[in-house]
Amino acid sequence: MVAEGEPHVLQKSTDYQKLIKEFGVTHLSKIIHLFKEPHYLIRRGIFFAHRDLDKILEMHREGKKFAIVSGRGPSHKIHLGHIFIFQFIKWFQDEYNAEVFIPLSDDEKYVYRKIASLEFAKYFAYDNALDIAALGFKPEKTHFFISTEYTPVYKYAVLSARHLTFNTIKAVFGFTQEINIGAIFYPATQASHILLPTLMYDLPVLVPIGIDQDPYIRVSRDVADKLNIFKPAAIHSKFIPGLDGNPMSASKPETSIFLNEDENIVKKKIWNALTGGRGTLKEQRELGGEPDKCVVFDWFRMFFVKNDSELAKIRDECKSGARLCGQCKKELIQYVKDFLKMHKERRKETLPKLQSFFEHPIDENVVSKIEAETYE
Amino acid sequence: MVAEGEPHVLQKSTDYQKLIKEFGVTHLSKIIHLFKEPHYLIRRGIFFAHRDLDKILEMHREGKKFAIVSGRGPSHKIHLGHIFIFQFIKWFQDEYNAEVFIPLSDDEKYVYRKIASLEFAKYFAYDNALDIAALGFKPEKTHFFISTEYTPVYKYAVLSARHLTFNTIKAVFGFTQEINIGAIFYPATQASHILLPTLMYDLPVLVPIGIDQDPYIRVSRDVADKLNIFKPAAIHSKFIPGLDGNPMSASKPETSIFLNEDENIVKKKIWNALTGGRGTLKEQRELGGEPDKCVVFDWFRMFFVKNDSELAKIRDECKSGARLCGQCKKELIQYVKDFLKMHKERRKETLPKLQSFFEHPIDENVVSKIEAETYE
């Protein structure tokens, strides 16, 4: 059963009800009353399932602070899909006073051979952190750190690793014998990232995560169980639709818009996006479009049109045939252009404060390179 | 062929010539001319083989500095066997101006379940470091660090790990599938310890190591090869004989004397030591003792009697039947007592300077506990 307004583009390839059952997670609708006012991404079913989030919200109501952990693998520039997740995280900081921890996993990208050197990863780590910080996070409640630059990461990874056998990790991650031992160890580092706020500051942790990543959360929950600490809660999202209808991915540039994207590329990518439009103008006028099969409409829902009645209006206009794909695409291009322009300014304003977001000294050599690019 | 004065106790169970061949290392006699004046442990064949030490000595002659790396697994108090190795290392600092790096592998002891918690390991790390530093190392040329407390360790471990497959590590270390992923990763951390002076300070590295540990050095040499840096050299020792004739081991307290050992225990342990004495006093007077089968004599050779003619005299007296085991044991007890007494004083003098030996801030809580014990 698909609720009105759920993104059908995603629905096509993924049976989320089945995943809820298979993973043993709980639908968010069961605890929706615990939110003061649910975020629009919860309301619209993009975040749709959870583990133990009710515990976090109940502790919060009793005055206990909590942390939200969301890592970033620094091998590419940030794209709009990342921004949407981090805006959601910022909402928890603004509305629930959550401490936000953002581990930058240069080690992950290096051992899985997604990047040539730790130095490259470091560049993207600071660059990505700047993009995220620029969304308006509060420096005093935001904690960025690069895996190989922040001492507690390895310490807590060692602590976790003793509780994770090769067999367990192999079952979850599906290794071959030819895999390098850094890749085998990385799940312990990921557990360290997730459990760090609990181990270091006694804060219960919430992790927003794609539903497909749930097995990794379970690894951390198992470790927490062994260490006798709070098991990290999770809030699960659906796949975020890329412009071509496939899940958005930084390694497939055509699926998304990067924050430093050239304006002409933005136009071109959106102009080529998968829509719910009909074969001909005549058909579209007569039958109406299909917004629930349209990536452009999904992007309105997920990123840009936060007002529900405005979104409903677009939907109705499309379905009635009054609104054509060209209009939607032009509007989306304008939204993206405005966002990128504003973001560029916010990056400039945030850069001088970058150190205040980090748990370890930032690398001045790398940051001066980013400065040169940002102020050019 | 066993050279005059080689420790026969060891020889009994180990064919060192075979190991030289099997491991493909080189006998030290081939490069003995490169030493200005060989250390007595080299002269007496206790350090007996090497890899690439000639390169290190030649670089040194050309004015290039080098580093010596010798780790310590902090799960017990230090015993005399450790001291003998670190005195040898200090000789390289005194005679060759070597930079000395001493990683304290709390992670190793924890993931291999040799210690209950990282906190326990931390206590032994600082306690062991104090014992070692008290031998008279120069703070400005000595670099202690605890694995989980010093950021570069994990970074270089990640760098190394990408070049080490599970299969390689399994072949060297012999893991089962039930092993935890921390134990699988540890060889990368060990490579990090060994390669750190080269990666961080461009210093070629020499590692003194028991011959049985050579496979681990080869792992680090393979990584160095992949990273295109100097492959660490090694100097190999024979097994150090414990008081019962078995290799000395901290986990078998009867084989050694700990630096905090009670005087009565010292007497008892040495009085029970394996000697080359005969069944009866009459036999001993008639046939003479067998110093080359005697642990007490081995300890004279290795630790306490550094003058060759004095050692030869003891040997001759024993073989002639003029010297009885009781006399040797009494002398050894006196040597040990004197050493422990002197060492206790040097610990007290060194403790206020402990921070100057460390690459990271020392933990004041742990050190104040050690202070209380040291000055009691």
mmCIF file of C-alpha atoms in Angstrom, chain A residues 43-240:
data_model
loop_
_atom_site.group_PDB
_atom_site.id
_atom_site.type_symbol
_atom_site.label_atom_id
_atom_site.label_comp_id
_atom_site.label_asym_id
_atom_site.label_seq_id
_atom_site.Cartn_x
_atom_site.Cartn_y
_atom_site.Cartn_z
ATOM 1 C CA ARG A 43 5.441 13.933 7.176
ATOM 2 C CA ARG A 44 6.011 13.057 3.516
ATOM 3 C CA GLY A 45 7.251 9.561 4.284
ATOM 4 C CA ILE A 46 10.825 9.966 3.061
ATOM 5 C CA PHE A 47 12.077 9.111 6.531
ATOM 6 C CA PHE A 48 9.703 6.273 7.206
ATOM 7 C CA ALA A 49 11.088 3.744 9.708
ATOM 8 C CA HIS A 50 13.156 3.598 12.874
ATOM 9 C CA ARG A 51 14.776 1.608 15.641
ATOM 10 C CA ASP A 52 14.426 2.893 19.213
ATOM 11 C CA LEU A 53 13.771 6.489 18.155
ATOM 12 C CA ASP A 54 10.872 6.444 20.640
ATOM 13 C CA LYS A 55 13.424 5.903 23.421
ATOM 14 C CA ILE A 56 15.439 8.915 22.252
ATOM 15 C CA LEU A 57 12.355 11.133 22.078
ATOM 16 C CA GLU A 58 11.163 9.986 25.482
ATOM 17 C CA MET A 59 14.574 10.632 27.032
ATOM 18 C CA HIS A 60 14.551 14.060 25.416
ATOM 19 C CA ARG A 61 11.154 14.787 26.947
ATOM 20 C CA GLU A 62 12.614 13.905 30.324
ATOM 21 C CA GLY A 63 15.387 16.439 29.787
ATOM 22 C CA LYS A 64 18.184 14.083 28.702
ATOM 23 C CA LYS A 65 20.395 15.340 25.865
ATOM 24 C CA PHE A 66 21.108 13.180 22.841
ATOM 25 C CA ALA A 67 23.490 13.117 19.905
ATOM 26 C CA ILE A 68 22.895 12.584 16.217
ATOM 27 C CA VAL A 69 25.689 10.975 14.200
ATOM 28 C CA SER A 70 25.904 11.181 10.433
ATOM 29 C CA GLY A 71 29.137 10.339 8.676
ATOM 30 C CA ARG A 72 30.416 11.498 5.364
ATOM 31 C CA GLY A 73 32.829 9.580 3.143
ATOM 32 C CA PRO A 74 35.042 12.315 1.700
ATOM 33 C CA SER A 75 35.783 11.164 -1.840
ATOM 34 C CA HIS A 76 33.721 13.668 -3.853
ATOM 35 C CA LYS A 77 32.226 17.115 -3.699
ATOM 36 C CA ILE A 78 28.939 17.293 -1.796
ATOM 37 C CA HIS A 79 25.723 17.060 -3.840
ATOM 38 C CA LEU A 80 22.130 18.084 -3.164
ATOM 39 C CA GLY A 81 21.219 14.667 -1.770
ATOM 40 C CA HIS A 82 23.758 15.087 1.032
ATOM 41 C CA ILE A 83 22.490 18.572 1.739
ATOM 42 C CA PHE A 84 18.963 17.297 2.183
ATOM 43 C CA ILE A 85 20.136 14.773 4.791
ATOM 44 C CA PHE A 86 22.191 17.357 6.657
ATOM 45 C CA GLN A 87 19.343 19.873 6.645
ATOM 46 C CA PHE A 88 17.255 17.176 8.278
ATOM 47 C CA ILE A 89 20.019 16.661 10.867
ATOM 48 C CA LYS A 90 20.219 20.391 11.486
ATOM 49 C CA TRP A 91 16.486 20.297 12.250
ATOM 50 C CA PHE A 92 17.269 17.954 15.162
ATOM 51 C CA GLN A 93 19.851 20.452 16.389
ATOM 52 C CA ASP A 94 17.437 23.375 16.081
ATOM 53 C CA GLU A 95 14.319 21.641 17.446
ATOM 54 C CA TYR A 96 15.784 19.110 19.893
ATOM 55 C CA ASN A 97 19.055 20.764 20.864
ATOM 56 C CA ALA A 98 20.872 17.629 19.640
ATOM 57 C CA GLU A 99 24.671 17.485 19.613
ATOM 58 C CA VAL A 100 25.667 16.758 16.019
ATOM 59 C CA PHE A 101 28.673 14.505 15.293
ATOM 60 C CA ILE A 102 29.940 14.293 11.721
ATOM 61 C CA PRO A 103 32.810 11.813 11.246
ATOM 62 C CA LEU A 104 34.650 12.223 7.947
ATOM 63 C CA SER A 105 35.810 8.727 6.991
ATOM 64 C CA ASP A 106 38.964 9.235 4.948
ATOM 65 C CA ASP A 107 40.029 5.751 6.122
ATOM 66 C CA GLU A 108 36.890 4.165 4.651
ATOM 67 C CA LYS A 109 37.396 5.755 1.245
ATOM 68 C CA TYR A 110 41.079 4.803 1.235
ATOM 69 C CA VAL A 111 40.815 1.149 2.266
ATOM 70 C CA TYR A 112 37.891 0.552 -0.101
ATOM 71 C CA ARG A 113 39.993 2.128 -2.864
ATOM 72 C CA LYS A 114 37.478 4.879 -3.605
ATOM 73 C CA ILE A 115 40.256 7.444 -3.443
ATOM 74 C CA ALA A 116 43.956 7.346 -4.332
ATOM 75 C CA SER A 117 45.441 8.730 -1.125
ATOM 76 C CA LEU A 118 44.569 9.897 2.365
ATOM 77 C CA GLU A 119 45.704 13.372 1.300
ATOM 78 C CA PHE A 120 43.034 13.562 -1.388
ATOM 79 C CA ALA A 121 40.436 12.382 1.120
ATOM 80 C CA LYS A 122 41.578 15.090 3.528
ATOM 81 C CA TYR A 123 40.932 17.766 0.925
ATOM 82 C CA PHE A 124 37.385 16.519 0.373
ATOM 83 C CA ALA A 125 36.884 16.115 4.121
ATOM 84 C CA TYR A 126 37.474 19.823 4.779
ATOM 85 C CA ASP A 127 35.663 20.866 1.625
ATOM 86 C CA ASN A 128 32.605 18.746 2.498
ATOM 87 C CA ALA A 129 32.684 19.913 6.119
ATOM 88 C CA LEU A 130 32.592 23.505 4.940
ATOM 89 C CA ASP A 131 29.556 22.774 2.745
ATOM 90 C CA ILE A 132 27.769 21.108 5.631
ATOM 91 C CA ALA A 133 28.723 23.692 8.251
ATOM 92 C CA ALA A 134 27.505 26.410 5.866
ATOM 93 C CA LEU A 135 23.938 25.109 6.269
ATOM 94 C CA GLY A 136 23.870 26.973 9.564
ATOM 95 C CA PHE A 137 24.961 24.397 12.138
ATOM 96 C CA LYS A 138 25.898 25.792 15.547
ATOM 97 C CA PRO A 139 29.665 25.421 15.999
ATOM 98 C CA GLU A 140 29.343 24.836 19.759
ATOM 99 C CA LYS A 141 27.015 21.877 19.215
ATOM 100 C CA THR A 142 28.607 20.431 16.070
ATOM 101 C CA HIS A 143 31.578 18.080 16.054
ATOM 102 C CA PHE A 144 33.399 17.323 12.838
ATOM 103 C CA PHE A 145 36.423 15.056 12.825
ATOM 104 C CA ILE A 146 38.498 13.205 10.259
ATOM 105 C CA SER A 147 38.884 9.510 11.146
ATOM 106 C CA THR A 148 42.681 9.415 10.926
ATOM 107 C CA GLU A 149 43.141 12.824 12.569
ATOM 108 C CA TYR A 150 41.137 12.373 15.772
ATOM 109 C CA THR A 151 42.680 10.062 18.354
ATOM 110 C CA PRO A 152 39.519 8.691 20.021
ATOM 111 C CA VAL A 153 38.360 7.144 16.731
ATOM 112 C CA TYR A 154 40.996 4.414 16.720
ATOM 113 C CA LYS A 155 40.710 3.859 20.461
ATOM 114 C CA TYR A 156 36.979 3.166 20.287
ATOM 115 C CA ALA A 157 37.473 1.145 17.097
ATOM 116 C CA VAL A 158 39.855 -1.146 19.001
ATOM 117 C CA LEU A 159 37.332 -1.347 21.819
ATOM 118 C CA SER A 160 34.619 -2.358 19.322
ATOM 119 C CA ALA A 161 36.798 -4.656 17.235
ATOM 120 C CA ARG A 162 37.306 -7.187 20.016
ATOM 121 C CA HIS A 163 33.550 -7.848 19.858
ATOM 122 C CA LEU A 164 33.358 -8.341 16.093
ATOM 123 C CA THR A 165 34.493 -11.624 14.583
ATOM 124 C CA PHE A 166 35.644 -11.995 11.002
ATOM 125 C CA ASN A 167 32.675 -14.303 10.411
ATOM 126 C CA THR A 168 30.124 -11.737 11.616
ATOM 127 C CA ILE A 169 31.614 -8.994 9.497
ATOM 128 C CA LYS A 170 31.892 -11.241 6.477
ATOM 129 C CA ALA A 171 28.202 -12.147 6.778
ATOM 130 C CA VAL A 172 27.185 -8.460 6.877
ATOM 131 C CA PHE A 173 29.652 -7.000 4.400
ATOM 132 C CA GLY A 174 30.316 -9.981 2.131
ATOM 133 C CA PHE A 175 34.113 -10.004 1.924
ATOM 134 C CA THR A 176 36.371 -12.212 -0.140
ATOM 135 C CA GLN A 177 39.664 -13.582 1.184
ATOM 136 C CA GLU A 178 41.504 -11.194 -1.125
ATOM 137 C CA ILE A 179 40.148 -8.169 0.716
ATOM 138 C CA ASN A 180 42.661 -5.981 2.536
ATOM 139 C CA ILE A 181 42.682 -5.947 6.333
ATOM 140 C CA GLY A 182 41.822 -2.237 6.446
ATOM 141 C CA ALA A 183 38.488 -2.971 4.791
ATOM 142 C CA ILE A 184 37.896 -5.807 7.253
ATOM 143 C CA PHE A 185 38.605 -3.497 10.187
ATOM 144 C CA TYR A 186 36.534 -0.574 8.926
ATOM 145 C CA PRO A 187 33.229 -1.796 10.468
ATOM 146 C CA ALA A 188 34.919 -1.394 13.862
ATOM 147 C CA THR A 189 35.793 2.184 12.962
ATOM 148 C CA GLN A 190 32.233 2.797 11.850
ATOM 149 C CA ALA A 191 31.029 1.440 15.201
ATOM 150 C CA SER A 192 33.507 3.814 16.849
ATOM 151 C CA HIS A 193 32.039 6.788 14.955
ATOM 152 C CA ILE A 194 28.542 5.836 16.001
ATOM 153 C CA LEU A 195 29.291 4.988 19.637
ATOM 154 C CA LEU A 196 31.751 7.839 20.293
ATOM 155 C CA PRO A 197 29.174 10.297 21.736
ATOM 156 C CA THR A 198 27.953 7.609 24.133
ATOM 157 C CA LEU A 199 31.418 6.385 25.127
ATOM 158 C CA MET A 200 32.921 9.850 25.420
ATOM 159 C CA TYR A 201 30.030 12.029 26.621
ATOM 160 C CA ASP A 202 27.388 9.559 27.795
ATOM 161 C CA LEU A 203 24.935 10.776 25.128
ATOM 162 C CA PRO A 204 22.460 8.359 23.555
ATOM 163 C CA VAL A 205 22.851 8.355 19.780
ATOM 164 C CA LEU A 206 20.454 8.601 16.851
ATOM 165 C CA VAL A 207 21.658 7.751 13.328
ATOM 166 C CA PRO A 208 19.752 8.843 10.213
ATOM 167 C CA ILE A 209 20.507 6.302 7.520
ATOM 168 C CA GLY A 210 19.273 4.851 4.237
ATOM 169 C CA ILE A 211 17.207 1.737 4.910
ATOM 170 C CA ASP A 212 19.711 -0.359 2.947
ATOM 171 C CA GLN A 213 22.401 0.590 5.485
ATOM 172 C CA ASP A 214 20.497 -0.880 8.421
ATOM 173 C CA PRO A 215 22.765 -3.960 8.719
ATOM 174 C CA TYR A 216 25.685 -1.651 9.606
ATOM 175 C CA ILE A 217 23.646 -0.067 12.384
ATOM 176 C CA ARG A 218 22.938 -3.526 13.705
ATOM 177 C CA VAL A 219 26.692 -4.171 13.935
ATOM 178 C CA SER A 220 27.063 -1.064 16.110
ATOM 179 C CA ARG A 221 24.047 -2.033 18.189
ATOM 180 C CA ASP A 222 25.578 -5.454 18.822
ATOM 181 C CA VAL A 223 28.821 -3.833 19.956
ATOM 182 C CA ALA A 224 26.913 -1.414 22.217
ATOM 183 C CA ASP A 225 25.135 -4.392 23.721
ATOM 184 C CA LYS A 226 28.485 -6.077 24.496
ATOM 185 C CA LEU A 227 29.873 -2.846 25.943
ATOM 186 C CA ASN A 228 26.724 -2.440 27.990
ATOM 187 C CA ILE A 229 25.926 1.065 26.706
ATOM 188 C CA PHE A 230 22.856 2.574 24.997
ATOM 189 C CA LYS A 231 22.230 0.883 21.658
ATOM 190 C CA PRO A 232 22.206 3.537 18.913
ATOM 191 C CA ALA A 233 18.763 4.395 17.566
ATOM 192 C CA ALA A 234 18.171 4.831 13.847
ATOM 193 C CA ILE A 235 15.793 6.705 11.579
ATOM 194 C CA HIS A 236 15.621 5.232 8.095
ATOM 195 C CA SER A 237 15.132 6.986 4.778
ATOM 196 C CA LYS A 238 14.078 5.702 1.408
ATOM 197 C CA PHE A 239 16.453 5.909 -1.534
ATOM 198 C CA ILE A 240 16.806 9.438 -2.780
#
